[in-house]
Coordinates of C-alpha atoms in Angstrom, one line a residue:
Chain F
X30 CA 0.0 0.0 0.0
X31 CA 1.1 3.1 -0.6
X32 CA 2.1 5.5 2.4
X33 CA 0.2 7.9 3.5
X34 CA 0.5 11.3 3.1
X35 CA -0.7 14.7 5.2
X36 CA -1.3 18.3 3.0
X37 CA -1.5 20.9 5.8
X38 CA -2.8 24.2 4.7
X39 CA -1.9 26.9 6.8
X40 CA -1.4 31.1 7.1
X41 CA -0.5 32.7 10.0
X42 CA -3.0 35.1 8.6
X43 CA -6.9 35.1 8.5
X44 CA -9.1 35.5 5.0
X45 CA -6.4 34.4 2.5
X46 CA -8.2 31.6 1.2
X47 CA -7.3 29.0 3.1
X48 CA -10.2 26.6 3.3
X49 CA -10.8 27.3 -0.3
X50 CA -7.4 26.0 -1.4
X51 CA -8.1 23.0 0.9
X52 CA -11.6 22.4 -0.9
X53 CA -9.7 22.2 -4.2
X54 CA -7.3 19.9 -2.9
X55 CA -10.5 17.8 -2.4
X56 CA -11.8 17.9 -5.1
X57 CA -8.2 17.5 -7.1
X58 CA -7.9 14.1 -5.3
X59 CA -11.8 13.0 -5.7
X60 CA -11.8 13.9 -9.0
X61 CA -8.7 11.5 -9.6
X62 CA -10.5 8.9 -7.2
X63 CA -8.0 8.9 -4.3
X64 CA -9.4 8.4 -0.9
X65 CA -9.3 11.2 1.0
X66 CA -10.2 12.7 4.6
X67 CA -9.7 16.3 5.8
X68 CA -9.6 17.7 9.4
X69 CA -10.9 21.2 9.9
X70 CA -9.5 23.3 13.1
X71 CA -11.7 25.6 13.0
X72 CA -13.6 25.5 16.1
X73 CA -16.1 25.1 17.0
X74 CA -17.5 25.7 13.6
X75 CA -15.4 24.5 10.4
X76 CA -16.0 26.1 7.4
X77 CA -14.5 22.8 5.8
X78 CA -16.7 21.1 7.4
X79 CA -19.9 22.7 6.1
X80 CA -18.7 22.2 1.9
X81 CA -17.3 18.5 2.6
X82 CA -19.4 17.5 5.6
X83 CA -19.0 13.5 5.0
X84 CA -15.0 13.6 4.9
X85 CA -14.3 16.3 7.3
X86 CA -14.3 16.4 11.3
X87 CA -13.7 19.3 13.7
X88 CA -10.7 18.8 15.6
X89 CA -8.7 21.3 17.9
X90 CA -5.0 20.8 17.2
X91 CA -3.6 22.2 20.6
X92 CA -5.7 18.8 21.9
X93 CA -3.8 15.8 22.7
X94 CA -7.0 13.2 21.7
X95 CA -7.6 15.6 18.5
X96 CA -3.9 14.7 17.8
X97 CA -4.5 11.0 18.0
X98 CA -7.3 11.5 16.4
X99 CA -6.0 12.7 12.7
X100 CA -2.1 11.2 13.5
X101 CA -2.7 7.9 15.1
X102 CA -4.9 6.5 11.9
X103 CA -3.4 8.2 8.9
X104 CA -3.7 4.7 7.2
X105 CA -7.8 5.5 7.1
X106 CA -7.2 7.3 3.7
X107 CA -4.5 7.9 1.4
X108 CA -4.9 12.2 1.5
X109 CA -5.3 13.6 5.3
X110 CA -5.5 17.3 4.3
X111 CA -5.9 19.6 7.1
X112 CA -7.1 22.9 7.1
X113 CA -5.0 24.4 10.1
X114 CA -6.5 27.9 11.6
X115 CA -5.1 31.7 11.2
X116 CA -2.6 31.4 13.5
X117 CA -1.9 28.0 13.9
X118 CA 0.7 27.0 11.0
X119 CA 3.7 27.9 13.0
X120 CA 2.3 26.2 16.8
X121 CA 1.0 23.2 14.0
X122 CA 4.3 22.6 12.8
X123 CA 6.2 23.1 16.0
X124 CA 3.6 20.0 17.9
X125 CA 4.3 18.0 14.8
X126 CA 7.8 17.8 15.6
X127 CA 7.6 17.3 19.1
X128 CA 5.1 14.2 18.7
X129 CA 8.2 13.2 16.0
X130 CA 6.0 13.4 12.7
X131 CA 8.2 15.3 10.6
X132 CA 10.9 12.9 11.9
X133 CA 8.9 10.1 10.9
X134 CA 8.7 12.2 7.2
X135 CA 12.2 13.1 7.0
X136 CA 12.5 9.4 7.1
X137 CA 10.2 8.8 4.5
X138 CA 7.8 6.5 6.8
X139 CA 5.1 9.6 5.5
X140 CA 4.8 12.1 2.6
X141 CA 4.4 15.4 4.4
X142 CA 3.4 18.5 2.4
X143 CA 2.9 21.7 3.4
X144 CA 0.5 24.7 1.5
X145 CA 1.5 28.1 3.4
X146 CA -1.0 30.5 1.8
X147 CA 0.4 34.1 1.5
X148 CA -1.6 37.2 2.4
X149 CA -0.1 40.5 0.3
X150 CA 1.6 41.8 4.0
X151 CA 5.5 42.1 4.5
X152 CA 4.4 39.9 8.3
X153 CA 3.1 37.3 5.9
X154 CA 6.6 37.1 4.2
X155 CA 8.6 36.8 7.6
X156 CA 6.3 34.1 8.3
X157 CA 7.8 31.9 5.5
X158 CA 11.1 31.6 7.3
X159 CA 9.6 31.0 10.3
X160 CA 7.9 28.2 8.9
X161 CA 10.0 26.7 6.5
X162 CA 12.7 26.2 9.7
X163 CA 10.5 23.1 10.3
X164 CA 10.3 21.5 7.0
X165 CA 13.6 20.6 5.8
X166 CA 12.6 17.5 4.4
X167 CA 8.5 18.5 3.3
X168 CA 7.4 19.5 0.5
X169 CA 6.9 23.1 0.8
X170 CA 4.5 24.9 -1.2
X171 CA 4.2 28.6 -1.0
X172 CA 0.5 29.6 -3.0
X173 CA 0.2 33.3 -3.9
X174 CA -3.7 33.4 -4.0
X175 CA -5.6 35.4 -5.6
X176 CA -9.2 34.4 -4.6
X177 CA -9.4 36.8 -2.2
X178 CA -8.9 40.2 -4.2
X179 CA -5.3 40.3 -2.6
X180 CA -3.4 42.5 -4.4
X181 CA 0.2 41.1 -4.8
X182 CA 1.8 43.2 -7.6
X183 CA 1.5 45.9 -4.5
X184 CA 4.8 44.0 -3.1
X185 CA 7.9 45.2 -4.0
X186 CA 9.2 42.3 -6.0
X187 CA 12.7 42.2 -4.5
X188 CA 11.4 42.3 -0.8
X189 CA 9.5 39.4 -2.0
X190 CA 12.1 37.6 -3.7
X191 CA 14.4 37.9 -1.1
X192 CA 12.2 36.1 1.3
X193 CA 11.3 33.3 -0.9
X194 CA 15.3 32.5 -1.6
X195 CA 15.7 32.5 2.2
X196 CA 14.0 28.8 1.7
X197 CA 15.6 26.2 -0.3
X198 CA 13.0 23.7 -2.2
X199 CA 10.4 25.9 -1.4
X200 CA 7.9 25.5 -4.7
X201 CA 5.5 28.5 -5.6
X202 CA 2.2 28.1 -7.1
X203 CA -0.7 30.6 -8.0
X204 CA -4.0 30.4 -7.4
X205 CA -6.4 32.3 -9.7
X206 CA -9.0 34.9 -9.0
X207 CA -12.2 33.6 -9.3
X208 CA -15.0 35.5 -10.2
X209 CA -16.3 37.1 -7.8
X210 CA -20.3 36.0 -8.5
X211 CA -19.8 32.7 -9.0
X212 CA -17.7 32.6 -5.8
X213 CA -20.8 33.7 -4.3
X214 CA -23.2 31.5 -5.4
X215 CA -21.2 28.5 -4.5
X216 CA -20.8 29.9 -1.0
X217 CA -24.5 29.7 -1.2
X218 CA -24.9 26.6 -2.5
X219 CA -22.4 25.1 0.1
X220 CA -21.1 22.2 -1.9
X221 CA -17.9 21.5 -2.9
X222 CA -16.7 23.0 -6.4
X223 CA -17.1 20.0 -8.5
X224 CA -20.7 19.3 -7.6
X225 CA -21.0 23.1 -7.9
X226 CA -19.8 22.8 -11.9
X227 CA -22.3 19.2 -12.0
X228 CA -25.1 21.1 -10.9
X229 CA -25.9 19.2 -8.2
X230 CA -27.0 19.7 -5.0
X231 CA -25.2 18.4 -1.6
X232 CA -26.7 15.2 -1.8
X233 CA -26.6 14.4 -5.5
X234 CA -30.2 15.7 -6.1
X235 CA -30.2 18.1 -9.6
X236 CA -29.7 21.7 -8.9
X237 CA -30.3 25.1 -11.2
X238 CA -26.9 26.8 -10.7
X239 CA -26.2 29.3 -13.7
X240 CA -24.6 28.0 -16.5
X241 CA -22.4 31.1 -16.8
X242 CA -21.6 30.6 -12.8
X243 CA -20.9 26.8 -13.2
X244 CA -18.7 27.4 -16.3
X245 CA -16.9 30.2 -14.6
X246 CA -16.2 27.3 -11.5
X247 CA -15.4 24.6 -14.0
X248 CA -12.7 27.1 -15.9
X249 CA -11.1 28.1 -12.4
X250 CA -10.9 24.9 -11.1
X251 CA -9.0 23.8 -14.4
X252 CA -6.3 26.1 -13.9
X253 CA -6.0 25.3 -10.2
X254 CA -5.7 21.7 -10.8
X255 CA -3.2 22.5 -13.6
X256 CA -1.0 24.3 -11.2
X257 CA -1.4 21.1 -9.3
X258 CA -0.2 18.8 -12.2
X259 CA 2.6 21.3 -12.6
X260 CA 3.7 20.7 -8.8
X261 CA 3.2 17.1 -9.3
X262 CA 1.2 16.4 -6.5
X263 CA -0.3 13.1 -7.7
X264 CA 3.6 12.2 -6.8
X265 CA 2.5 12.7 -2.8
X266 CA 0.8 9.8 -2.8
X267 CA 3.6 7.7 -4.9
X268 CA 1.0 8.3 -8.6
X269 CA 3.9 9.4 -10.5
X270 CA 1.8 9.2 -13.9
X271 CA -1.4 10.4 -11.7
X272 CA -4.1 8.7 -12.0
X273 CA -6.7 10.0 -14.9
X274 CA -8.8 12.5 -13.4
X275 CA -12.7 13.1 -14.1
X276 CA -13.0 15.7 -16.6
X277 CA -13.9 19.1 -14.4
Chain V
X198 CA -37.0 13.6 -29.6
X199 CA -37.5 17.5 -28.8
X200 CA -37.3 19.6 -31.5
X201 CA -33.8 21.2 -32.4
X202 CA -33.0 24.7 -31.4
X203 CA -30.4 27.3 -32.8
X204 CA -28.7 30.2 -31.6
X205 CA -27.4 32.2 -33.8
X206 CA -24.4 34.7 -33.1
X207 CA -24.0 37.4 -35.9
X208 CA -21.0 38.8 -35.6
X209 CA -17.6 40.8 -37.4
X210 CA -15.1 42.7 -35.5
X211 CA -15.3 45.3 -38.5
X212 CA -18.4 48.1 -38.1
X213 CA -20.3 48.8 -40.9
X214 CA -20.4 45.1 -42.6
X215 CA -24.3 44.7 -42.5
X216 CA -24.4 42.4 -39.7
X217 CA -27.7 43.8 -37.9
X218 CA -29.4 43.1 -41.4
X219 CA -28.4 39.6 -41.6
X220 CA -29.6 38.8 -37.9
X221 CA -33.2 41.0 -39.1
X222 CA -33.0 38.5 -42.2
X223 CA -32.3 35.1 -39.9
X224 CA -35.1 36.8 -37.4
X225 CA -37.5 37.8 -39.6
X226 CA -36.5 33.9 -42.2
X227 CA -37.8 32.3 -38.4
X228 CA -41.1 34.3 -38.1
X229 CA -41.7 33.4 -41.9
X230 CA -42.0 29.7 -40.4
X231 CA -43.9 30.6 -37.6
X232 CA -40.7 30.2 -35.1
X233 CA -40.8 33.7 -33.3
X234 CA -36.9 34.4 -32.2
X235 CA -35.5 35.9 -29.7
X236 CA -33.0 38.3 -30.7
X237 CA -30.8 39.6 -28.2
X238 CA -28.7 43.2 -29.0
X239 CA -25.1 43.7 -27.7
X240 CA -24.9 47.4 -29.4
X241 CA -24.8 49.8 -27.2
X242 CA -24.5 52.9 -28.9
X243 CA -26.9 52.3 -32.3
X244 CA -29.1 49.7 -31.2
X245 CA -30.3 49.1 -34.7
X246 CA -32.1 45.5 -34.4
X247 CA -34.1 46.9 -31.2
X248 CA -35.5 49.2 -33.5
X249 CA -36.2 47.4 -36.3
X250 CA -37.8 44.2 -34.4
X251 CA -38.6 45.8 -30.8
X252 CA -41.7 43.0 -30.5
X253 CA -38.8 40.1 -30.5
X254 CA -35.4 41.9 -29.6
X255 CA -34.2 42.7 -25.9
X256 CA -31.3 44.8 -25.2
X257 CA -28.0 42.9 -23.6
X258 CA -24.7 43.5 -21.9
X259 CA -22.0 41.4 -20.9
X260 CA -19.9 43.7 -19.3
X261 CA -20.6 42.8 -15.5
X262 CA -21.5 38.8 -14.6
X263 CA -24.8 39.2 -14.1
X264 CA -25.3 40.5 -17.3
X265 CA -23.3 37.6 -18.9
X266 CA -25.5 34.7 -16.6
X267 CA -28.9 36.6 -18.3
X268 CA -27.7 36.3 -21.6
X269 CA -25.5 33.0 -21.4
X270 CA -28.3 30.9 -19.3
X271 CA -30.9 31.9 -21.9
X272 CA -28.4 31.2 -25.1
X273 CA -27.5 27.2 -23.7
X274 CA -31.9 26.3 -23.3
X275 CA -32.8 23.5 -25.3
X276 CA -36.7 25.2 -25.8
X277 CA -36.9 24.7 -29.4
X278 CA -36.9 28.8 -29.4
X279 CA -34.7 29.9 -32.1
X280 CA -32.2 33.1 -30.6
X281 CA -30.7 35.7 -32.5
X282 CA -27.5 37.8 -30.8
X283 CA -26.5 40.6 -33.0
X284 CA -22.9 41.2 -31.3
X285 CA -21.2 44.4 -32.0
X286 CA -17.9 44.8 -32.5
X287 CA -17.3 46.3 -29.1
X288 CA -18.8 42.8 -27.3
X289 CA -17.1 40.8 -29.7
X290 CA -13.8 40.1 -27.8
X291 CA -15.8 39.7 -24.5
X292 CA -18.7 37.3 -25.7
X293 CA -16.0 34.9 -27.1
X294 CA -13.6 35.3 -23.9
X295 CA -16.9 34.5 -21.3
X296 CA -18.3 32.0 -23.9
X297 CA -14.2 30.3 -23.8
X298 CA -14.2 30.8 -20.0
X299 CA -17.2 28.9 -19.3
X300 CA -17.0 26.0 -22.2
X301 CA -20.2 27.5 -23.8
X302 CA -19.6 25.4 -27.0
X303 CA -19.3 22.1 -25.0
X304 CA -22.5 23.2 -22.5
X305 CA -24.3 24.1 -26.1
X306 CA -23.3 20.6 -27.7
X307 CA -24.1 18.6 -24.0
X308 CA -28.1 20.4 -24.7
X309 CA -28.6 19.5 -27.9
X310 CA -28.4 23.6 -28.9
X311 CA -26.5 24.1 -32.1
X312 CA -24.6 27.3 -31.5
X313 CA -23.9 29.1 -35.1
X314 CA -21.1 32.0 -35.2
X315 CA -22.8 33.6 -38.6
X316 CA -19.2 35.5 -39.3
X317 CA -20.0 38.4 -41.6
X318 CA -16.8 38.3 -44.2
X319 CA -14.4 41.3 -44.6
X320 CA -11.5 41.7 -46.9
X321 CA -9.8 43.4 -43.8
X322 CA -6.8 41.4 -41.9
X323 CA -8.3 42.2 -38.1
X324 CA -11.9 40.3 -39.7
X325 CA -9.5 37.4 -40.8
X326 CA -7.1 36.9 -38.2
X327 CA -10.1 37.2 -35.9
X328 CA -12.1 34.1 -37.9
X329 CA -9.0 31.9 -37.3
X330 CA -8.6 32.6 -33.5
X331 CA -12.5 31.9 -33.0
X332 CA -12.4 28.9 -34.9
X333 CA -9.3 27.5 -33.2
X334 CA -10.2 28.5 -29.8
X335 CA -14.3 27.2 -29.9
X336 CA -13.9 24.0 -32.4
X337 CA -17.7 23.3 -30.7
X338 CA -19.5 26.0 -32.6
X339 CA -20.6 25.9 -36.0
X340 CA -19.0 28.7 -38.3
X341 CA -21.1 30.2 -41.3
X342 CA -19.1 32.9 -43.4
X343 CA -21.3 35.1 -44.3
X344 CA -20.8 37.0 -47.6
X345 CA -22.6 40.6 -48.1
X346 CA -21.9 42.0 -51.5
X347 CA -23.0 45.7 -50.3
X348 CA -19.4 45.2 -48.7
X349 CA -16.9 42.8 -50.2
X350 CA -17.3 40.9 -53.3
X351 CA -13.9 39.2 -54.3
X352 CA -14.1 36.0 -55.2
X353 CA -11.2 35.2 -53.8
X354 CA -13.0 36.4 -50.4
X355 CA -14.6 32.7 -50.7
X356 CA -11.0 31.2 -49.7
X357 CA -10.0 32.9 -46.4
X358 CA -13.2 32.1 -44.8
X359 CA -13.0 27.8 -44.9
X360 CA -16.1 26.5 -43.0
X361 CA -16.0 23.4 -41.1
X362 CA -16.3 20.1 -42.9
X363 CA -19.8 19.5 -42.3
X364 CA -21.2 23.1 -41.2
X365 CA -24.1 24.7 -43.8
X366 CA -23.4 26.3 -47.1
X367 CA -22.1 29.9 -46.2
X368 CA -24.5 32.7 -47.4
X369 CA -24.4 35.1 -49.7
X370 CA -26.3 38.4 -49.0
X371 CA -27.4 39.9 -52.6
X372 CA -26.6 43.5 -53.1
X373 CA -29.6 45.7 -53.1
X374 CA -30.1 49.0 -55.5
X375 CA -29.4 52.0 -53.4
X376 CA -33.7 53.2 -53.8
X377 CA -34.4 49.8 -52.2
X378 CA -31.1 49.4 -49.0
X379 CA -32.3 53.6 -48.1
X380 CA -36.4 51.7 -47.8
X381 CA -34.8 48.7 -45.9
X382 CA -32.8 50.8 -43.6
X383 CA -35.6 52.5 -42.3
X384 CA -36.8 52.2 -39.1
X385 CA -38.6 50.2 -38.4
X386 CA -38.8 48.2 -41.7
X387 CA -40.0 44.8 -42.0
X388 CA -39.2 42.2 -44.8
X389 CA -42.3 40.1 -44.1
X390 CA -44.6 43.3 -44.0
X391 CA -43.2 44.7 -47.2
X392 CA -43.9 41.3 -49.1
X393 CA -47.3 40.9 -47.4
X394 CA -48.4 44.7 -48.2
X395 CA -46.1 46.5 -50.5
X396 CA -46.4 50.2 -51.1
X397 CA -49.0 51.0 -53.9
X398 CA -46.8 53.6 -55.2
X399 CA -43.3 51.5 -55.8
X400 CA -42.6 50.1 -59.4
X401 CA -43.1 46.7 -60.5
X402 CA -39.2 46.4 -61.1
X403 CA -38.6 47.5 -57.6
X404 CA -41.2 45.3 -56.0
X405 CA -39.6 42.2 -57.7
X406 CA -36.0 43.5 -56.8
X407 CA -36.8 43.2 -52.7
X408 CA -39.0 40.1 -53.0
X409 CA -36.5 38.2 -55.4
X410 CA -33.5 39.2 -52.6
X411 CA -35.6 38.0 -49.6
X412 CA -36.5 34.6 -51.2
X413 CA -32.5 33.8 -52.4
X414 CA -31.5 34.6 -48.6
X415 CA -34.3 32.3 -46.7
X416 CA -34.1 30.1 -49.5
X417 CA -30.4 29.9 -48.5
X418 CA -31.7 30.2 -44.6
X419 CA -34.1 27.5 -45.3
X420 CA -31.2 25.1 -46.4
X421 CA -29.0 26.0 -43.6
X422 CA -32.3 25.2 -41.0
X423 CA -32.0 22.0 -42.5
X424 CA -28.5 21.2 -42.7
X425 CA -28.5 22.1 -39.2
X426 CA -31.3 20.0 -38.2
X427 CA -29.5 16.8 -40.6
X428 CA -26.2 17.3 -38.4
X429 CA -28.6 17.3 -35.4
X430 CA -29.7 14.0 -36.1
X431 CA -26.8 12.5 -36.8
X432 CA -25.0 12.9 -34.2
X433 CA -28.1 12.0 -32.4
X434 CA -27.9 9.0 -34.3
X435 CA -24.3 8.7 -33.3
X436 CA -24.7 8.9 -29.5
X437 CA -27.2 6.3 -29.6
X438 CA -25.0 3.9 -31.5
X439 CA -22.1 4.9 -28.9
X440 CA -24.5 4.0 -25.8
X441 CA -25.7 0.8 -27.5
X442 CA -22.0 -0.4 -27.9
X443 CA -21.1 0.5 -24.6
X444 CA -23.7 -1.7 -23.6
X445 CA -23.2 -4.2 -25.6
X446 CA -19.3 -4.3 -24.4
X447 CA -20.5 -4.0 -20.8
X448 CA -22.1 -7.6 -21.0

């Protein structure tokens, strides 16, 4: 079987898009049929939660049992994604390598990948070397996202760079703007993106989403899984060819 | 099996190329047949086919989304209702980019809609250029060249427009005398209405000029209705063979 692997999604920022980047992460791995679990650490209420509602649980990660709870059984699904709170990526990390998981990574007994979101702040930037100190052997995925109307041609592009060459193996990856209606409307709708673009409701029944709005989803979600491809992340989970994926 | 339905897209990036007359011709060709269109008018400055058929035409705009989801969600309905846009140069380059962006060829296909770019010909490079890109970038919609003589003329027109292998026949808009185009681009002039009650006072000669120009063009619309509804079928037909096979291999 092949090992498991964790994806955790993190800023030490709030509203950068971080449970949105999670949602396409499972949808990416649904799509392409891989079994896949997320934990939400949002408290009491996840957002997570509320688009994938059969895969997800509410878990607080400063909680020893909550711990157990996502570490302990990482062999219940080949994908654990977890969508860490604003705040959190840096405490996350650090309890992840006191209970010895990124030890048991950097000895490849788990595929450990990390997807530090960037807001468009010079404190988001200092974050990066803060976090990237625990990850020497992850992979380390910084995503510029644009989801969220940041604006990051307002950074200076050589403060910038000089941050992101502070990390070694660090991959970058950009996550479209999407528009802004059809964001909206599935917000509404509450179900993840791909039954969104199927037109159907949370429990497969036929739904009357816009075709404009659905198309708009489908197009977006094309180029985010793209960037995926281009990071290889089917490799995470040993799928060097990556398994065909369900056309979006 | 539902009836077929067609939107039609009149379009050229070039002003001035007749475009809102062949969208009142493909408009007024469906209420000949009793098939009331819907017409739908991107011009925002001169907008020419709400004045000429205000009873059938409503005024659009893509610019914002919501605009886009009333025109788009209408365009992809399979209600046997033909539609009419008559796209101005100024939309042109955003209908295509939103109809690219959300796979309205593919959604149009998935219906059962055949979606018909009716691309008014110009000897112009820009109206060239621009047929290529469309036709590389949205292989799922039919392309019709369209070929007024009022504007351009050259035989060798015919070869820089290439339809698709099995789209309709492209048309060819006669060119009017100048007494007759001044009477047609009034206000609200109707083709139908001039046949069924011509002016008293207009010569013979000119009578028969306008009614032998509007039976060439339906005649021409009439084959294209049915080309379109023949490609309908088969691939109809073809889906049906497809599902049967996959059946068949599935036992």
């Amino acid at each position: 079987m092949a090992k498991p692997a964790v994806i955790i999604v993190g800023a030490d920022k709030g509203g950068v898009g971080k449970t949105t980047v999670s949602r396409t992460l499972l949808d990416y791995f649904a799509a392409r049929r891989v079994a896949s679990r997320a934990f939400d650490t949002e408290t009491p209420r996840g957002t997570l939660k509320r688009f994938h509602p059969d895969i997800t649980q509410i878990v607080d990660l400063n909680e020893v049992p909550d711990q157990m709870k996502i570490f302990d059984t990482l062999n219940d699904a080949q994908i654990t994604v977890i969508d860490v709170r604003a705040g959190l990526l840096s405490p996350t990390l650090r309890a992840l390598r006191d209970i010895g998981f990124i030890e048991a990574a950097k000895k490849n007994q788990v595929n450990l990948a990390v997807f530090h979101i960037l807001g468009p702040t010079i404190a988001s930037l200092d974050e990066i070397g803060e976090t990237s100190s625990f990850l020497t052997d992850a992979k380390y995925f910084l995503v510029k996202n644009f989801i969220n109307n940041t604006h990051f041609f307002e950074w200076d592009q050589k403060t910038y760079d000089s941050y992101f060459h502070k990390v070694k193996n660090a991959v970058e990856l950009t996550i479209p703007k999407l528009n802004e209606m059809a964001s909206e409307q599935v917000e509404l709708a509450g179900v993840p993106f791909l039954t969104f673009v199927a037109n159907k409701g949370l429990h497969g029944e036929s739904a009357a989403y816009s075709f404009v709005l659905r198309g708009y989803v489908r197009h977006w979600l094309g180029q985010v899984w793209s960037e995926y491809d281009r990071i290889k992340l089917p490799e995470l989970i040993g799928d060097a060819e990556g398994k065909a994926a369900i056309a979006v | 099996m539902s009836g077929p339905t067609q939107v039609f897209i009149v379009c050229s990036p070039r002003a001035h190329t007749g475009k809102t007359l062949v969208a009142r011709l493909i408009a007024e060709f469906y209420q000949s047949i009793h098939r009331p269109p819907a017409c739908f008018d991107l011009e925002q400055i001169d907008p020419a086919l709400t004045e000429f058929l205000p009873l059938a035409t409503e005024r659009a705009a893509i610019g914002e989304t919501r605009g886009q989801v009333a025109l788009f969600d209408r365009l992809v309905v399979a209600d046997q209702k033909p539609k009419i846009v008559d796209l101005s140069p100024h939309a042109l380059e955003k209908f295509f980019t939103v109809a690219y962006d959300i796979g309205f060829d593919h959604e149009a296909r998935e219906r059962g809609v055949s979606a018909v770019v009716m691309y008014v010909a110009g000897e112009q490079p820009l109206v060239q250029t621009t047929y290529g890109i469309l036709r590389d970038k949205l292989p799922g919609l039919i392309f019709v060249p369209v070929y007024n003589d009022a504007v351009a003329r050259s035989p060798e027109l015919r070869k820089l427009f290439p339809a698709n292998p099995n789209s309709p026949t492209p048309i060819e808009i006669p060119q009017l005398s100048s007494s007759l185009r001044r009477i047609i681009d009034q206000r609200p002039f109707s083709f139908l209405e001039f046949l069924k009650d011509p002016p008293l006072r207009m010569a013979r000669s000119t009578r028969a000029e306008m009614e032998s120009f509007v039976r060439r063009v339906f005649r021409q619309l009439h084959e294209m209705e049915l080309s379109l509804l023949m490609s309908q079928l088969n691939q109809s037909l073809e889906a049906q063979l497809n599902a049967a096979a996959k059946r068949a291999g599935g036992k």
